[in-house]
Amino acid sequence: MDRIRLKAAMEAIIFASVQPLTVDKILSLCCTMKDCEIDKESIRSLLEELEDDFSKCNRGVYLTEVAGGYQLRTKSDFAPLIHKLNEKKPPKFGRALMETLAIVAYRQPVTRSEIEDIRGVDSGGTLRALLEKRLVRILGKKEVPGRPIIYGTTKHFLESFSLRNISQLPALKEFVELEDQDEEVFK
Amino acid sequence: MDANAGYKVKLDSFEGPLDLLLHLIKENEVDICDIPISTITSQYLQYIEMMKLLNLDLAGDFLLMAATLIHIKSKMLLPQPDDEDDEEEEIDPREDLVRRLLEYRKYKEASKELVEREVTGRDVFLLGFAEEVEKSSVDSDLDLSLFDLLQALSDLLKTSPPITSHNVNLETVSVKEKIVIILDRLESQEHITFKSLFDRDTSKDHIIATFLAILELAKRKTIRTFQGESFGTINVTKAYPARTIH
């Protein structure tokens, strides 16, 4: 099977999948095609080529690696148009929600009271909302008296915020103020 | 008679005492590691009073922090007792609070960065809008923080002309009426300044009712409040799409 045909097949399944497709999944699907003998390495290089193809040609969509897989997305330049198409308001993110989410993302596994210690306010409502939006999930219970629930982020979170994996989160900035200047100490 | 007695704007736990303190520290342009505890405490207490005045739901956390601040302040004013053990370092009573503030601020900054990323459903889209990050009922975000609006209200109350008319009749001021007035004005004028919404308010009760109306409309996302180009001017517009009030 020639590369061009294979690339087209990959484009088709990534398009149809919507969810990010892992290299493994792409490999196993492609191997079901007639005359297709391919390995992981080749799939990866083809994906890179595909990524390039899209970015070279001034298209409205692009291929990206996110949440451990590959996904086709519309370019952010066209977001306003798509909102009009959608006839919906662009979602806004409340500060409470984002603060709680950031704490879970950086501190996971984390309990509700640990979150509340940092924020200084009750966070039950925001946690519930984050669970509903599937940005946060319950990992289990902590093996301490009271057996509090521990939380972590989801794959959907990675996908929504365009992260390849959790370690792609930008480093936390520890600000130390020296008189009028802010000196950033990256930890 | 206070018609607003039963009216409470419930703002879910999205702004807490640490948030308020960071705001005050920023406003006063002081060093977070060397907080002027007296000044900050009295300003903090002023805000609490204002929130009580507006009948805002005051979380216990706010009051706990007030007590904490007063405690720290008193510790700093009183001379330290003579310690037998001279090796023991004098602990700054603010230390724990500063640690908490720095910790909170770390995640606050991180959350701001997170929101700047490309987000599905807002900046980038998948086939058929499949995975949209939906709006949540907990999102009670005002474009401007509550404290920015409270600051504006406080400025307004200071500069409003003294009440000269002595109305004998008990005038009950309805927040609902104010809501209607505001929406009417927004029908004919796209942008209004926050200040101008209070033009016809002749008494403190009116001012407060108008303010509560603005908060309610902002919470319902019927209007938007934001800082104009000129420093300090707050503007109010209709939110898109327009919604009707029941």
JSON list of N, CA and C in Angstrom, two decimals, chain B residues 4 42 47 60 73 139 146 192 211 224 237 239 243:
[
{"chain": "B", "resi": 4, "resn": "ASN", "atom": "N", "xyz": [-35.63, 45.81, 50.77]},
{"chain": "B", "resi": 4, "resn": "ASN", "atom": "CA", "xyz": [-34.57, 44.91, 50.32]},
{"chain": "B", "resi": 4, "resn": "ASN", "atom": "C", "xyz": [-34.16, 43.92, 51.40]},
{"chain": "B", "resi": 42, "resn": "SER", "atom": "N", "xyz": [-8.15, 47.03, 58.69]},
{"chain": "B", "resi": 42, "resn": "SER", "atom": "CA", "xyz": [-9.28, 47.97, 58.72]},
{"chain": "B", "resi": 42, "resn": "SER", "atom": "C", "xyz": [-9.99, 48.03, 57.37]},
{"chain": "B", "resi": 47, "resn": "TYR", "atom": "N", "xyz": [-14.83, 46.29, 54.05]},
{"chain": "B", "resi": 47, "resn": "TYR", "atom": "CA", "xyz": [-15.48, 45.52, 52.99]},
{"chain": "B", "resi": 47, "resn": "TYR", "atom": "C", "xyz": [-16.54, 44.58, 53.55]},
{"chain": "B", "resi": 60, "resn": "GLY", "atom": "N", "xyz": [-18.89, 32.09, 56.28]},
{"chain": "B", "resi": 60, "resn": "GLY", "atom": "CA", "xyz": [-18.21, 32.08, 57.58]},
{"chain": "B", "resi": 60, "resn": "GLY", "atom": "C", "xyz": [-16.72, 32.29, 57.44]},
{"chain": "B", "resi": 73, "resn": "LYS", "atom": "N", "xyz": [-2.99, 41.27, 64.25]},
{"chain": "B", "resi": 73, "resn": "LYS", "atom": "CA", "xyz": [-2.73, 42.68, 64.54]},
{"chain": "B", "resi": 73, "resn": "LYS", "atom": "C", "xyz": [-2.42, 42.89, 66.01]},
{"chain": "B", "resi": 139, "resn": "ASP", "atom": "N", "xyz": [-20.93, 28.79, 37.49]},
{"chain": "B", "resi": 139, "resn": "ASP", "atom": "CA", "xyz": [-20.23, 29.96, 36.94]},
{"chain": "B", "resi": 139, "resn": "ASP", "atom": "C", "xyz": [-20.98, 31.23, 37.28]},
{"chain": "B", "resi": 146, "resn": "LEU", "atom": "N", "xyz": [-16.33, 41.17, 41.96]},
{"chain": "B", "resi": 146, "resn": "LEU", "atom": "CA", "xyz": [-17.28, 41.77, 42.89]},
{"chain": "B", "resi": 146, "resn": "LEU", "atom": "C", "xyz": [-16.64, 42.94, 43.61]},
{"chain": "B", "resi": 192, "resn": "ILE", "atom": "N", "xyz": [-23.68, 52.00, 28.61]},
{"chain": "B", "resi": 192, "resn": "ILE", "atom": "CA", "xyz": [-23.89, 53.03, 29.62]},
{"chain": "B", "resi": 192, "resn": "ILE", "atom": "C", "xyz": [-22.78, 52.93, 30.63]},
{"chain": "B", "resi": 211, "resn": "PHE", "atom": "N", "xyz": [-27.68, 49.05, 42.77]},
{"chain": "B", "resi": 211, "resn": "PHE", "atom": "CA", "xyz": [-26.47, 48.22, 42.79]},
{"chain": "B", "resi": 211, "resn": "PHE", "atom": "C", "xyz": [-26.83, 46.74, 42.82]},
{"chain": "B", "resi": 224, "resn": "ARG", "atom": "N", "xyz": [-23.33, 42.87, 30.92]},
{"chain": "B", "resi": 224, "resn": "ARG", "atom": "CA", "xyz": [-21.91, 42.69, 31.15]},
{"chain": "B", "resi": 224, "resn": "ARG", "atom": "C", "xyz": [-21.35, 43.95, 31.75]},
{"chain": "B", "resi": 237, "resn": "THR", "atom": "N", "xyz": [-23.10, 46.86, 29.45]},
{"chain": "B", "resi": 237, "resn": "THR", "atom": "CA", "xyz": [-23.79, 46.65, 28.18]},
{"chain": "B", "resi": 237, "resn": "THR", "atom": "C", "xyz": [-24.70, 45.45, 28.30]},
{"chain": "B", "resi": 239, "resn": "ALA", "atom": "N", "xyz": [-25.79, 41.81, 27.43]},
{"chain": "B", "resi": 239, "resn": "ALA", "atom": "CA", "xyz": [-25.03, 40.63, 27.04]},
{"chain": "B", "resi": 239, "resn": "ALA", "atom": "C", "xyz": [-25.68, 40.04, 25.79]},
{"chain": "B", "resi": 243, "resn": "ARG", "atom": "N", "xyz": [-31.75, 38.60, 26.80]},
{"chain": "B", "resi": 243, "resn": "ARG", "atom": "CA", "xyz": [-32.68, 37.68, 27.46]},
{"chain": "B", "resi": 243, "resn": "ARG", "atom": "C", "xyz": [-33.78, 38.47, 28.12]}
]
